[in-house]
Amino acid sequence: MGRALITGASSGLGREFAWTLAAEGNDLVLVARNRDRLEELADELRQKANIGVEVLPADLNSAEGVDTVAQRIQSVNQPITLLINNAGMGLGQDFVGGDITRELGAVNVMVNAVLVLTHAAVNTMVARGRGTIINVSSITSMTVQGTYSAHKAWVKVFTEGLATELEGTGVNITAVMPGLMHTEFHERVNVDAGQWQEFMFMDPQLVTNVALDAARRGQVIVVPTPMYKFTYGLLKFAPRALVRKFAGPKMSGRL
């Protein structure tokens, strides 16, 4: 058993990671902005899983918040053995005419925080000779649906490059690329999730299991479910002109 730090832990996929890891007997450090939601989840996990849970409220859109989490990752007391960079945000806007502050916030949460926290983790883990990192990318990284796609593509390529650098160190890094899931994500960015057929949605519990299994095997890129594996391959080899036409910003489904 170990100790996992999960960003974006209060809802969605982060919450599923917390429950799955708790059921295995791992202690947890839960990171999100909302202290009340973190405390509520922590109490449930302590009672039902009988594990140790730390609550670490932090806004990853701020340098102070990222630094707080990085310092916890680097702590030699109760070391972090698994880092899950899960925190994310939808922008809910076009780039042209959009709010640049929101764009910069997305870069902070989904790029800068992943970079800084991974840097803190690998240096600590490599020194110990063991550790695991899971970065949550997205199948959207293969599309061109605005800057969100760009951020998730960065996560994927960053993970692949770092995996090569980490070979032989005892530290594994994995990027998981889920597709559609029923979480709060679409509601928060004013997207009608009802436009997609139900069979297109992944079970978040399945995504967590696939991601954790892949990380333990040292698999660098993992795409859950056969349907999305096919989608990944299709987008990977399709002419980019077709991708721009059929998987561009106008296909995001915003209301």
mmCIF file with all atom_site columns, N, CA, C and O in Angstrom, residues 166-187:
data_model
loop_
_atom_site.group_PDB
_atom_site.id
_atom_site.type_symbol
_atom_site.label_atom_id
_atom_site.label_alt_id
_atom_site.label_comp_id
_atom_site.label_asym_id
_atom_site.label_entity_id
_atom_site.label_seq_id
_atom_site.pdbx_PDB_ins_code
_atom_site.Cartn_x
_atom_site.Cartn_y
_atom_site.Cartn_z
_atom_site.occupancy
_atom_site.B_iso_or_equiv
_atom_site.pdbx_formal_charge
_atom_site.auth_seq_id
_atom_site.auth_comp_id
_atom_site.auth_asym_id
_atom_site.auth_atom_id
_atom_site.pdbx_PDB_model_num
ATOM 1  N N  . LEU A 1 166 ? 12.676  8.643  -17.919 1.00 0.00 ? 166 LEU A N  1
ATOM 2  C CA . LEU A 1 166 ? 12.567  7.922  -16.644 1.00 0.00 ? 166 LEU A CA 1
ATOM 3  C C  . LEU A 1 166 ? 12.908  6.440  -16.757 1.00 0.00 ? 166 LEU A C  1
ATOM 4  O O  . LEU A 1 166 ? 12.910  5.735  -15.748 1.00 0.00 ? 166 LEU A O  1
ATOM 5  N N  . GLU A 1 167 ? 13.195  5.954  -17.950 1.00 0.00 ? 167 GLU A N  1
ATOM 6  C CA . GLU A 1 167 ? 13.510  4.536  -18.126 1.00 0.00 ? 167 GLU A CA 1
ATOM 7  C C  . GLU A 1 167 ? 14.686  4.137  -17.236 1.00 0.00 ? 167 GLU A C  1
ATOM 8  O O  . GLU A 1 167 ? 15.719  4.799  -17.202 1.00 0.00 ? 167 GLU A O  1
ATOM 9  N N  . GLY A 1 168 ? 14.491  3.050  -16.501 1.00 0.00 ? 168 GLY A N  1
ATOM 10 C CA . GLY A 1 168 ? 15.550  2.527  -15.642 1.00 0.00 ? 168 GLY A CA 1
ATOM 11 C C  . GLY A 1 168 ? 15.632  3.158  -14.263 1.00 0.00 ? 168 GLY A C  1
ATOM 12 O O  . GLY A 1 168 ? 16.475  2.767  -13.456 1.00 0.00 ? 168 GLY A O  1
ATOM 13 N N  . THR A 1 169 ? 14.754  4.131  -13.974 1.00 0.00 ? 169 THR A N  1
ATOM 14 C CA . THR A 1 169 ? 14.811  4.814  -12.680 1.00 0.00 ? 169 THR A CA 1
ATOM 15 C C  . THR A 1 169 ? 13.928  4.170  -11.616 1.00 0.00 ? 169 THR A C  1
ATOM 16 O O  . THR A 1 169 ? 14.038  4.498  -10.436 1.00 0.00 ? 169 THR A O  1
ATOM 17 N N  . GLY A 1 170 ? 13.002  3.292  -12.045 1.00 0.00 ? 170 GLY A N  1
ATOM 18 C CA . GLY A 1 170 ? 12.028  2.739  -11.114 1.00 0.00 ? 170 GLY A CA 1
ATOM 19 C C  . GLY A 1 170 ? 10.766  3.572  -10.993 1.00 0.00 ? 170 GLY A C  1
ATOM 20 O O  . GLY A 1 170 ? 9.863   3.236  -10.223 1.00 0.00 ? 170 GLY A O  1
ATOM 21 N N  . VAL A 1 171 ? 10.692  4.657  -11.759 1.00 0.00 ? 171 VAL A N  1
ATOM 22 C CA . VAL A 1 171 ? 9.524   5.541  -11.734 1.00 0.00 ? 171 VAL A CA 1
ATOM 23 C C  . VAL A 1 171 ? 8.767   5.404  -13.056 1.00 0.00 ? 171 VAL A C  1
ATOM 24 O O  . VAL A 1 171 ? 9.367   5.503  -14.131 1.00 0.00 ? 171 VAL A O  1
ATOM 25 N N  . ASN A 1 172 ? 7.465   5.173  -12.969 1.00 0.00 ? 172 ASN A N  1
ATOM 26 C CA . ASN A 1 172 ? 6.627   5.040  -14.155 1.00 0.00 ? 172 ASN A CA 1
ATOM 27 C C  . ASN A 1 172 ? 5.727   6.257  -14.308 1.00 0.00 ? 172 ASN A C  1
ATOM 28 O O  . ASN A 1 172 ? 5.281   6.845  -13.316 1.00 0.00 ? 172 ASN A O  1
ATOM 29 N N  . ILE A 1 173 ? 5.424   6.611  -15.556 1.00 0.00 ? 173 ILE A N  1
ATOM 30 C CA . ILE A 1 173 ? 4.492   7.697  -15.836 1.00 0.00 ? 173 ILE A CA 1
ATOM 31 C C  . ILE A 1 173 ? 3.565   7.272  -16.962 1.00 0.00 ? 173 ILE A C  1
ATOM 32 O O  . ILE A 1 173 ? 4.004   6.682  -17.951 1.00 0.00 ? 173 ILE A O  1
ATOM 33 N N  . THR A 1 174 ? 2.284   7.552  -16.787 1.00 0.00 ? 174 THR A N  1
ATOM 34 C CA . THR A 1 174 ? 1.249   7.122  -17.723 1.00 0.00 ? 174 THR A CA 1
ATOM 35 C C  . THR A 1 174 ? 0.311   8.282  -18.024 1.00 0.00 ? 174 THR A C  1
ATOM 36 O O  . THR A 1 174 ? -0.067  9.025  -17.124 1.00 0.00 ? 174 THR A O  1
ATOM 37 N N  . ALA A 1 175 ? -0.077  8.419  -19.284 1.00 0.00 ? 175 ALA A N  1
ATOM 38 C CA . ALA A 1 175 ? -1.134  9.353  -19.663 1.00 0.00 ? 175 ALA A CA 1
ATOM 39 C C  . ALA A 1 175 ? -2.372  8.543  -20.014 1.00 0.00 ? 175 ALA A C  1
ATOM 40 O O  . ALA A 1 175 ? -2.318  7.665  -20.884 1.00 0.00 ? 175 ALA A O  1
ATOM 41 N N  . VAL A 1 176 ? -3.477  8.812  -19.334 1.00 0.00 ? 176 VAL A N  1
ATOM 42 C CA . VAL A 1 176 ? -4.736  8.156  -19.645 1.00 0.00 ? 176 VAL A CA 1
ATOM 43 C C  . VAL A 1 176 ? -5.573  9.106  -20.490 1.00 0.00 ? 176 VAL A C  1
ATOM 44 O O  . VAL A 1 176 ? -5.629  10.304 -20.239 1.00 0.00 ? 176 VAL A O  1
ATOM 45 N N  . MET A 1 177 ? -6.216  8.553  -21.528 1.00 0.00 ? 177 MET A N  1
ATOM 46 C CA . MET A 1 177 ? -6.941  9.371  -22.489 1.00 0.00 ? 177 MET A CA 1
ATOM 47 C C  . MET A 1 177 ? -8.403  8.941  -22.556 1.00 0.00 ? 177 MET A C  1
ATOM 48 O O  . MET A 1 177 ? -8.815  8.216  -23.472 1.00 0.00 ? 177 MET A O  1
ATOM 49 N N  . PRO A 1 178 ? -9.190  9.375  -21.585 1.00 0.00 ? 178 PRO A N  1
ATOM 50 C CA . PRO A 1 178 ? -10.612 9.001  -21.596 1.00 0.00 ? 178 PRO A CA 1
ATOM 51 C C  . PRO A 1 178 ? -11.398 9.772  -22.644 1.00 0.00 ? 178 PRO A C  1
ATOM 52 O O  . PRO A 1 178 ? -10.960 10.824 -23.138 1.00 0.00 ? 178 PRO A O  1
ATOM 53 N N  . GLY A 1 179 ? -12.560 9.235  -22.962 1.00 0.00 ? 179 GLY A N  1
ATOM 54 C CA . GLY A 1 179 ? -13.511 9.944  -23.805 1.00 0.00 ? 179 GLY A CA 1
ATOM 55 C C  . GLY A 1 179 ? -14.596 10.567 -22.946 1.00 0.00 ? 179 GLY A C  1
ATOM 56 O O  . GLY A 1 179 ? -14.348 11.010 -21.828 1.00 0.00 ? 179 GLY A O  1
ATOM 57 N N  . LEU A 1 180 ? -15.817 10.569 -23.449 1.00 0.00 ? 180 LEU A N  1
ATOM 58 C CA . LEU A 1 180 ? -16.942 11.158 -22.729 1.00 0.00 ? 180 LEU A CA 1
ATOM 59 C C  . LEU A 1 180 ? -17.231 10.403 -21.438 1.00 0.00 ? 180 LEU A C  1
ATOM 60 O O  . LEU A 1 180 ? -17.188 9.168  -21.402 1.00 0.00 ? 180 LEU A O  1
ATOM 61 N N  . MET A 1 181 ? -17.519 11.141 -20.377 1.00 0.00 ? 181 MET A N  1
ATOM 62 C CA . MET A 1 181 ? -17.923 10.561 -19.099 1.00 0.00 ? 181 MET A CA 1
ATOM 63 C C  . MET A 1 181 ? -19.038 11.398 -18.507 1.00 0.00 ? 181 MET A C  1
ATOM 64 O O  . MET A 1 181 ? -19.121 12.604 -18.754 1.00 0.00 ? 181 MET A O  1
ATOM 65 N N  . HIS A 1 182 ? -19.886 10.767 -17.711 1.00 0.00 ? 182 HIS A N  1
ATOM 66 C CA . HIS A 1 182 ? -20.925 11.504 -17.009 1.00 0.00 ? 182 HIS A CA 1
ATOM 67 C C  . HIS A 1 182 ? -20.322 12.083 -15.721 1.00 0.00 ? 182 HIS A C  1
ATOM 68 O O  . HIS A 1 182 ? -20.203 11.407 -14.708 1.00 0.00 ? 182 HIS A O  1
ATOM 69 N N  . THR A 1 183 ? -19.900 13.332 -15.776 1.00 0.00 ? 183 THR A N  1
ATOM 70 C CA . THR A 1 183 ? -19.400 14.057 -14.608 1.00 0.00 ? 183 THR A CA 1
ATOM 71 C C  . THR A 1 183 ? -20.016 15.456 -14.641 1.00 0.00 ? 183 THR A C  1
ATOM 72 O O  . THR A 1 183 ? -20.901 15.724 -15.456 1.00 0.00 ? 183 THR A O  1
ATOM 73 N N  . GLU A 1 184 ? -19.526 16.352 -13.807 1.00 0.00 ? 184 GLU A N  1
ATOM 74 C CA . GLU A 1 184 ? -20.020 17.725 -13.797 1.00 0.00 ? 184 GLU A CA 1
ATOM 75 C C  . GLU A 1 184 ? -19.403 18.580 -14.905 1.00 0.00 ? 184 GLU A C  1
ATOM 76 O O  . GLU A 1 184 ? -19.766 19.744 -15.071 1.00 0.00 ? 184 GLU A O  1
ATOM 77 N N  . PHE A 1 185 ? -18.480 18.008 -15.652 1.00 0.00 ? 185 PHE A N  1
ATOM 78 C CA . PHE A 1 185 ? -17.687 18.781 -16.603 1.00 0.00 ? 185 PHE A CA 1
ATOM 79 C C  . PHE A 1 185 ? -18.554 19.527 -17.620 1.00 0.00 ? 185 PHE A C  1
ATOM 80 O O  . PHE A 1 185 ? -18.400 20.729 -17.838 1.00 0.00 ? 185 PHE A O  1
ATOM 81 N N  . HIS A 1 186 ? -19.464 18.799 -18.286 1.00 0.00 ? 186 HIS A N  1
ATOM 82 C CA . HIS A 1 186 ? -20.240 19.417 -19.357 1.00 0.00 ? 186 HIS A CA 1
ATOM 83 C C  . HIS A 1 186 ? -21.172 20.507 -18.828 1.00 0.00 ? 186 HIS A C  1
ATOM 84 O O  . HIS A 1 186 ? -21.324 21.570 -19.444 1.00 0.00 ? 186 HIS A O  1
ATOM 85 N N  . GLU A 1 187 ? -21.784 20.247 -17.696 1.00 0.00 ? 187 GLU A N  1
ATOM 86 C CA . GLU A 1 187 ? -22.692 21.245 -17.116 1.00 0.00 ? 187 GLU A CA 1
ATOM 87 C C  . GLU A 1 187 ? -21.960 22.544 -16.798 1.00 0.00 ? 187 GLU A C  1
ATOM 88 O O  . GLU A 1 187 ? -22.486 23.642 -17.007 1.00 0.00 ? 187 GLU A O  1
#
